[in-house]
mmCIF file of C-alpha atoms in Angstrom:
data_model
loop_
_atom_site.group_PDB
_atom_site.id
_atom_site.type_symbol
_atom_site.label_atom_id
_atom_site.label_comp_id
_atom_site.label_asym_id
_atom_site.label_seq_id
_atom_site.Cartn_x
_atom_site.Cartn_y
_atom_site.Cartn_z
ATOM 1 C CA MET A 253 0.097 25.719 -13.382
ATOM 2 C CA LYS A 254 3.669 24.670 -12.738
ATOM 3 C CA GLN A 255 4.513 27.952 -11.018
ATOM 4 C CA GLY A 256 1.451 27.729 -8.782
ATOM 5 C CA PHE A 257 2.321 24.166 -7.783
ATOM 6 C CA GLU A 258 5.899 25.083 -6.949
ATOM 7 C CA LEU A 259 4.786 28.102 -4.887
ATOM 8 C CA ALA A 260 2.347 25.948 -2.927
ATOM 9 C CA LEU A 261 5.022 23.324 -2.388
ATOM 10 C CA ALA A 262 7.530 25.925 -1.241
ATOM 11 C CA GLY A 263 5.001 27.258 1.253
ATOM 12 C CA LEU A 264 4.376 23.825 2.698
ATOM 13 C CA MET A 265 8.091 23.127 2.984
ATOM 14 C CA ALA A 266 8.665 26.429 4.779
ATOM 15 C CA LEU A 267 6.142 25.337 7.390
ATOM 16 C CA THR A 268 7.729 21.910 7.539
ATOM 17 C CA ALA A 269 11.181 23.364 8.167
ATOM 18 C CA LEU A 270 9.812 25.278 11.150
ATOM 19 C CA ALA A 271 7.843 22.380 12.548
ATOM 20 C CA LEU A 272 9.977 19.323 11.929
ATOM 21 C CA GLY A 273 12.536 19.890 14.673
ATOM 22 C CA GLY A 274 14.079 16.554 15.522
ATOM 23 C CA TRP A 275 11.489 14.393 13.796
ATOM 24 C CA VAL A 276 13.316 11.853 11.701
ATOM 25 C CA GLY A 277 11.809 9.141 9.539
ATOM 26 C CA MET A 278 12.238 7.471 6.195
ATOM 27 C CA ALA A 279 9.619 5.823 4.060
ATOM 28 C CA GLU A 280 10.952 2.666 2.480
ATOM 29 C CA PHE A 281 9.627 1.153 -0.690
ATOM 30 C CA ARG A 282 9.163 -2.572 -0.279
ATOM 31 C CA SER A 283 9.463 -5.005 -3.087
ATOM 32 C CA ALA A 284 6.620 -7.140 -4.343
ATOM 33 C CA PRO A 285 6.278 -10.030 -4.144
ATOM 34 C CA ARG A 286 7.625 -10.579 -0.654
ATOM 35 C CA VAL A 287 10.663 -12.768 -0.160
ATOM 36 C CA GLN A 288 9.796 -15.815 1.909
ATOM 37 C CA GLY A 289 12.170 -17.584 4.280
ATOM 38 C CA PRO A 290 15.867 -17.037 4.997
ATOM 39 C CA ALA A 291 16.947 -15.304 1.788
ATOM 40 C CA LEU A 292 20.403 -14.387 3.091
ATOM 41 C CA SER A 293 21.089 -17.958 4.122
ATOM 42 C CA ARG A 294 20.105 -19.165 0.661
ATOM 43 C CA LEU A 295 22.488 -16.669 -0.903
ATOM 44 C CA ALA A 296 25.257 -17.771 1.460
ATOM 45 C CA ASP A 297 24.800 -21.380 0.314
ATOM 46 C CA ILE A 298 24.946 -20.686 -3.427
ATOM 47 C CA ASP A 299 27.833 -22.137 -5.394
ATOM 48 C CA LEU A 300 27.228 -20.237 -8.604
ATOM 49 C CA ASP A 301 30.028 -21.929 -10.537
ATOM 50 C CA ARG A 302 28.522 -25.333 -9.833
ATOM 51 C CA GLN A 303 24.811 -24.551 -9.725
ATOM 52 C CA GLY A 304 24.471 -21.624 -12.127
ATOM 53 C CA VAL A 305 21.221 -19.688 -12.328
ATOM 54 C CA GLY A 306 19.338 -22.506 -14.028
ATOM 55 C CA PHE A 307 17.042 -22.281 -17.029
ATOM 56 C CA SER A 308 13.747 -22.111 -15.175
ATOM 57 C CA PRO A 309 12.275 -18.582 -15.104
ATOM 58 C CA MET A 310 10.850 -19.380 -11.673
ATOM 59 C CA ARG A 311 14.284 -20.287 -10.265
ATOM 60 C CA GLN A 312 15.851 -17.210 -11.817
ATOM 61 C CA ARG A 313 13.124 -14.989 -10.405
ATOM 62 C CA ALA A 314 13.549 -16.548 -6.968
ATOM 63 C CA LEU A 315 17.293 -15.885 -7.064
ATOM 64 C CA LEU A 316 16.733 -12.298 -8.167
ATOM 65 C CA MET A 317 14.184 -11.650 -5.439
ATOM 66 C CA ASP A 318 16.562 -13.093 -2.830
ATOM 67 C CA CYS A 319 19.214 -10.748 -4.190
ATOM 68 C CA GLU A 320 16.909 -7.746 -4.221
ATOM 69 C CA TYR A 321 16.233 -8.355 -0.541
ATOM 70 C CA GLY A 322 19.840 -9.207 0.285
ATOM 71 C CA LEU A 323 21.145 -5.964 -1.182
ATOM 72 C CA ARG A 324 19.057 -3.897 1.234
ATOM 73 C CA ALA A 325 19.138 -6.175 4.277
ATOM 74 C CA GLU A 326 22.418 -5.121 5.865
ATOM 75 C CA ASN A 327 20.621 -3.973 9.018
ATOM 76 C CA SER A 328 18.262 -6.943 9.279
ATOM 77 C CA LEU A 329 18.267 -9.511 12.063
ATOM 78 C CA GLU A 330 19.129 -12.247 9.557
ATOM 79 C CA ALA A 331 22.255 -10.325 8.528
ATOM 80 C CA ARG A 332 23.602 -10.763 12.050
ATOM 81 C CA PHE A 333 23.233 -14.516 11.761
ATOM 82 C CA VAL A 334 24.898 -14.971 8.373
ATOM 83 C CA GLY A 335 27.792 -12.725 9.327
ATOM 84 C CA ALA A 336 29.752 -9.833 7.886
ATOM 85 C CA GLU A 337 31.685 -11.937 5.378
ATOM 86 C CA THR A 338 28.535 -13.232 3.714
ATOM 87 C CA MET A 339 26.972 -9.784 3.656
ATOM 88 C CA ALA A 340 30.098 -8.326 2.061
ATOM 89 C CA SER A 341 29.982 -10.960 -0.679
ATOM 90 C CA ILE A 342 26.346 -10.346 -1.674
ATOM 91 C CA PRO A 343 26.793 -7.298 -3.973
ATOM 92 C CA ALA A 344 29.300 -9.067 -6.247
ATOM 93 C CA LEU A 345 27.407 -12.377 -6.137
ATOM 94 C CA CYS A 346 24.054 -10.798 -6.925
ATOM 95 C CA THR A 347 25.453 -8.603 -9.684
ATOM 96 C CA ARG A 348 26.861 -11.740 -11.289
ATOM 97 C CA ILE A 349 23.543 -13.586 -10.916
ATOM 98 C CA ALA A 350 21.578 -10.662 -12.343
ATOM 99 C CA LEU A 351 23.865 -10.117 -15.321
ATOM 100 C CA THR A 352 23.841 -13.824 -16.136
ATOM 101 C CA VAL A 353 20.032 -13.741 -16.261
ATOM 102 C CA ALA A 354 20.020 -10.474 -18.234
ATOM 103 C CA GLN A 355 22.455 -11.874 -20.794
ATOM 104 C CA ARG A 356 20.024 -14.712 -21.445
ATOM 105 C CA ASN A 357 17.016 -12.405 -21.561
ATOM 106 C CA SER A 358 17.777 -8.744 -22.157
ATOM 107 C CA GLY A 359 14.127 -7.910 -21.526
ATOM 108 C CA ASN A 360 14.273 -9.052 -17.894
ATOM 109 C CA ALA A 361 13.795 -5.740 -16.095
ATOM 110 C CA LEU A 362 14.111 -7.308 -12.652
ATOM 111 C CA ALA A 363 17.568 -8.636 -13.530
ATOM 112 C CA TRP A 364 18.732 -5.201 -14.699
ATOM 113 C CA THR A 365 17.328 -3.610 -11.535
ATOM 114 C CA VAL A 366 19.184 -6.045 -9.286
ATOM 115 C CA ALA A 367 22.371 -5.566 -11.298
ATOM 116 C CA ALA A 368 22.061 -1.802 -10.798
ATOM 117 C CA ALA A 369 21.601 -2.236 -7.056
ATOM 118 C CA GLY A 370 24.639 -4.487 -6.922
ATOM 119 C CA MET A 371 26.805 -1.996 -8.776
ATOM 120 C CA LEU A 372 25.714 0.912 -6.590
ATOM 121 C CA ALA A 373 26.716 -1.168 -3.574
ATOM 122 C CA GLN A 374 30.110 -1.707 -5.234
ATOM 123 C CA GLU A 375 30.629 1.972 -6.079
ATOM 124 C CA GLY A 376 30.005 1.449 -9.791
ATOM 125 C CA PRO A 377 27.641 4.289 -10.753
ATOM 126 C CA ALA A 378 28.430 4.210 -14.489
ATOM 127 C CA GLU A 379 27.340 0.586 -14.781
ATOM 128 C CA ALA A 380 24.377 1.208 -12.472
ATOM 129 C CA ASN A 381 23.159 4.025 -14.726
ATOM 130 C CA LEU A 382 23.285 1.732 -17.745
ATOM 131 C CA TYR A 383 21.468 -1.098 -15.967
ATOM 132 C CA LEU A 384 18.756 1.219 -14.602
ATOM 133 C CA ALA A 385 18.153 2.583 -18.089
ATOM 134 C CA ASN A 386 17.932 -0.984 -19.416
ATOM 135 C CA SER A 387 15.409 -1.869 -16.709
ATOM 136 C CA TYR A 388 13.224 1.124 -17.495
ATOM 137 C CA ASN A 389 13.364 0.460 -21.230
ATOM 138 C CA ALA A 390 12.348 -3.162 -20.647
ATOM 139 C CA ALA A 391 9.410 -2.365 -18.344
ATOM 140 C CA PRO A 392 8.489 1.313 -18.173
ATOM 141 C CA ARG A 393 4.933 0.780 -16.904
ATOM 142 C CA GLU A 394 5.219 -2.030 -14.337
ATOM 143 C CA THR A 395 4.332 -0.446 -10.994
ATOM 144 C CA TRP A 396 6.060 -3.048 -8.834
ATOM 145 C CA LEU A 397 9.293 -2.605 -10.807
ATOM 146 C CA ALA A 398 8.965 1.162 -10.507
ATOM 147 C CA ARG A 399 8.850 0.685 -6.732
ATOM 148 C CA LEU A 400 11.969 -1.459 -6.848
ATOM 149 C CA ARG A 401 13.850 1.044 -8.993
ATOM 150 C CA VAL A 402 12.863 3.951 -6.758
ATOM 151 C CA GLY A 403 14.091 1.947 -3.777
ATOM 152 C CA VAL A 404 17.380 1.161 -5.510
ATOM 153 C CA VAL A 405 18.040 4.779 -6.448
ATOM 154 C CA GLY A 406 17.007 6.103 -3.028
ATOM 155 C CA GLY A 407 20.010 7.797 -1.438
ATOM 156 C CA HIS A 408 21.988 7.578 -4.682
ATOM 157 C CA GLU A 409 20.187 10.294 -6.665
ATOM 158 C CA ALA A 410 23.379 12.317 -7.132
ATOM 159 C CA ARG A 411 24.946 9.335 -8.909
ATOM 160 C CA ILE A 412 22.351 8.912 -11.635
ATOM 161 C CA ASP A 413 22.084 10.884 -14.842
ATOM 162 C CA GLY A 414 20.922 10.715 -18.432
ATOM 163 C CA ALA A 415 18.456 7.970 -19.259
ATOM 164 C CA ALA A 416 18.631 6.541 -15.735
ATOM 165 C CA LYS A 417 17.569 9.876 -14.243
ATOM 166 C CA ALA A 418 14.798 10.258 -16.822
ATOM 167 C CA GLY A 419 13.523 6.795 -15.924
ATOM 168 C CA TYR A 420 13.706 7.603 -12.213
ATOM 169 C CA LEU A 421 11.629 10.747 -12.668
ATOM 170 C CA ALA A 422 9.114 8.788 -14.737
ATOM 171 C CA ASP A 423 8.889 6.141 -11.999
ATOM 172 C CA LEU A 424 8.306 8.820 -9.357
ATOM 173 C CA ALA A 425 5.599 10.412 -11.486
ATOM 174 C CA ALA A 426 3.907 7.049 -12.002
ATOM 175 C CA LEU A 427 3.974 6.172 -8.307
ATOM 176 C CA ALA A 428 2.639 9.592 -7.325
ATOM 177 C CA GLY A 429 -0.682 8.580 -8.863
ATOM 178 C CA ASP A 430 -1.126 5.667 -6.437
ATOM 179 C CA GLN A 431 -2.524 6.475 -2.994
ATOM 180 C CA ALA A 432 -0.228 4.183 -0.973
ATOM 181 C CA ASP A 433 2.858 5.079 -2.988
ATOM 182 C CA MET A 434 2.027 8.776 -2.809
ATOM 183 C CA TRP A 435 1.965 8.555 0.989
ATOM 184 C CA ALA A 436 5.404 6.922 1.063
ATOM 185 C CA LEU A 437 6.769 9.536 -1.339
ATOM 186 C CA ALA A 438 5.328 12.338 0.770
ATOM 187 C CA GLN A 439 6.977 10.900 3.884
ATOM 188 C CA ARG A 440 10.309 10.799 2.155
ATOM 189 C CA PHE A 441 9.784 14.279 0.760
ATOM 190 C CA VAL A 442 9.402 15.601 4.306
ATOM 191 C CA THR A 443 12.372 13.745 5.805
ATOM 192 C CA ASP A 444 14.929 13.781 2.977
ATOM 193 C CA PRO A 445 15.891 17.232 1.658
ATOM 194 C CA ALA A 446 18.087 15.716 -1.083
ATOM 195 C CA PHE A 447 15.041 13.913 -2.495
ATOM 196 C CA ARG A 448 12.821 16.987 -2.802
ATOM 197 C CA PRO A 449 14.172 18.430 -6.081
ATOM 198 C CA TYR A 450 13.641 15.095 -7.864
ATOM 199 C CA MET A 451 10.105 14.663 -6.553
ATOM 200 C CA THR A 452 9.275 18.270 -7.389
ATOM 201 C CA GLU A 453 10.555 17.839 -10.943
ATOM 202 C CA ALA A 454 8.580 14.638 -11.376
ATOM 203 C CA LEU A 455 5.372 16.174 -10.048
ATOM 204 C CA ALA A 456 5.690 19.294 -12.175
ATOM 205 C CA SER A 457 5.055 17.193 -15.276
ATOM 206 C CA LEU A 458 1.785 15.759 -13.924
ATOM 207 C CA PRO A 459 -1.776 17.067 -14.186
ATOM 208 C CA GLU A 460 -2.858 19.721 -11.712
ATOM 209 C CA ALA A 461 -5.240 17.281 -10.005
ATOM 210 C CA THR A 462 -2.379 14.888 -9.219
ATOM 211 C CA GLN A 463 -0.244 17.744 -7.937
ATOM 212 C CA LYS A 464 -3.070 18.845 -5.656
ATOM 213 C CA THR A 465 -3.515 15.305 -4.337
ATOM 214 C CA PHE A 466 0.170 15.139 -3.455
ATOM 215 C CA LEU A 467 0.077 18.551 -1.756
ATOM 216 C CA ASP A 468 -3.008 17.498 0.204
ATOM 217 C CA GLY A 469 -1.253 14.294 1.231
ATOM 218 C CA LEU A 470 1.834 16.209 2.287
ATOM 219 C CA SER A 471 -0.289 18.613 4.312
ATOM 220 C CA GLY A 472 -2.121 15.669 5.892
ATOM 221 C CA LEU A 473 1.151 13.991 6.772
ATOM 222 C CA MET A 474 2.348 17.099 8.557
ATOM 223 C CA THR A 475 -0.958 17.366 10.436
ATOM 224 C CA ARG A 476 -0.979 13.710 11.494
ATOM 225 C CA GLY A 477 2.640 14.030 12.612
ATOM 226 C CA GLY A 478 1.585 16.768 14.997
ATOM 227 C CA MET A 479 3.423 19.437 13.022
#
């Protein structure tokens, strides 16, 4: 079964390589729930030494969601308004916020995910690997967290290993079973050659029916893109 899947996938990718030409695109996993309002401005106004992260789970979650957005918002319109200095300060600030929350509740997978994103932004892959593994161990079956983790790792696959890589592959496999997520994964599979080995490895562990659904989606994507 695995060999047949990989042969079919290789055939599709051979056609894609011929047809893609200059088509460039990237599917982006969005976090849920959505961040409301000027998240970057709120982060810019935080005095963590004076305010802390609070004891309310709702406040902590709000801070973490602002951070999750802030760590991937460098090209947003709001980033232009808050300025380069604020944007440069967000990785360290949000890592500190996330680790403070995680130290109070080691089972907070969102906090570990944000901490991992912060460390990747600060060129700290060893710490990021640990925090990603902690996040997966705390919540291995939460789909919305799987989306966040896949988004965090995106573009950094070469930096993850061990338990973090195992968790990443498990997240990819889980998301491949969801129609909307499968479409986003297929888009990225087409446009990002570095991503393909990870997605292929994740899919190879899944039932044949799921593999076929992904291949059909990939074929449909190529057809709709005029390829």
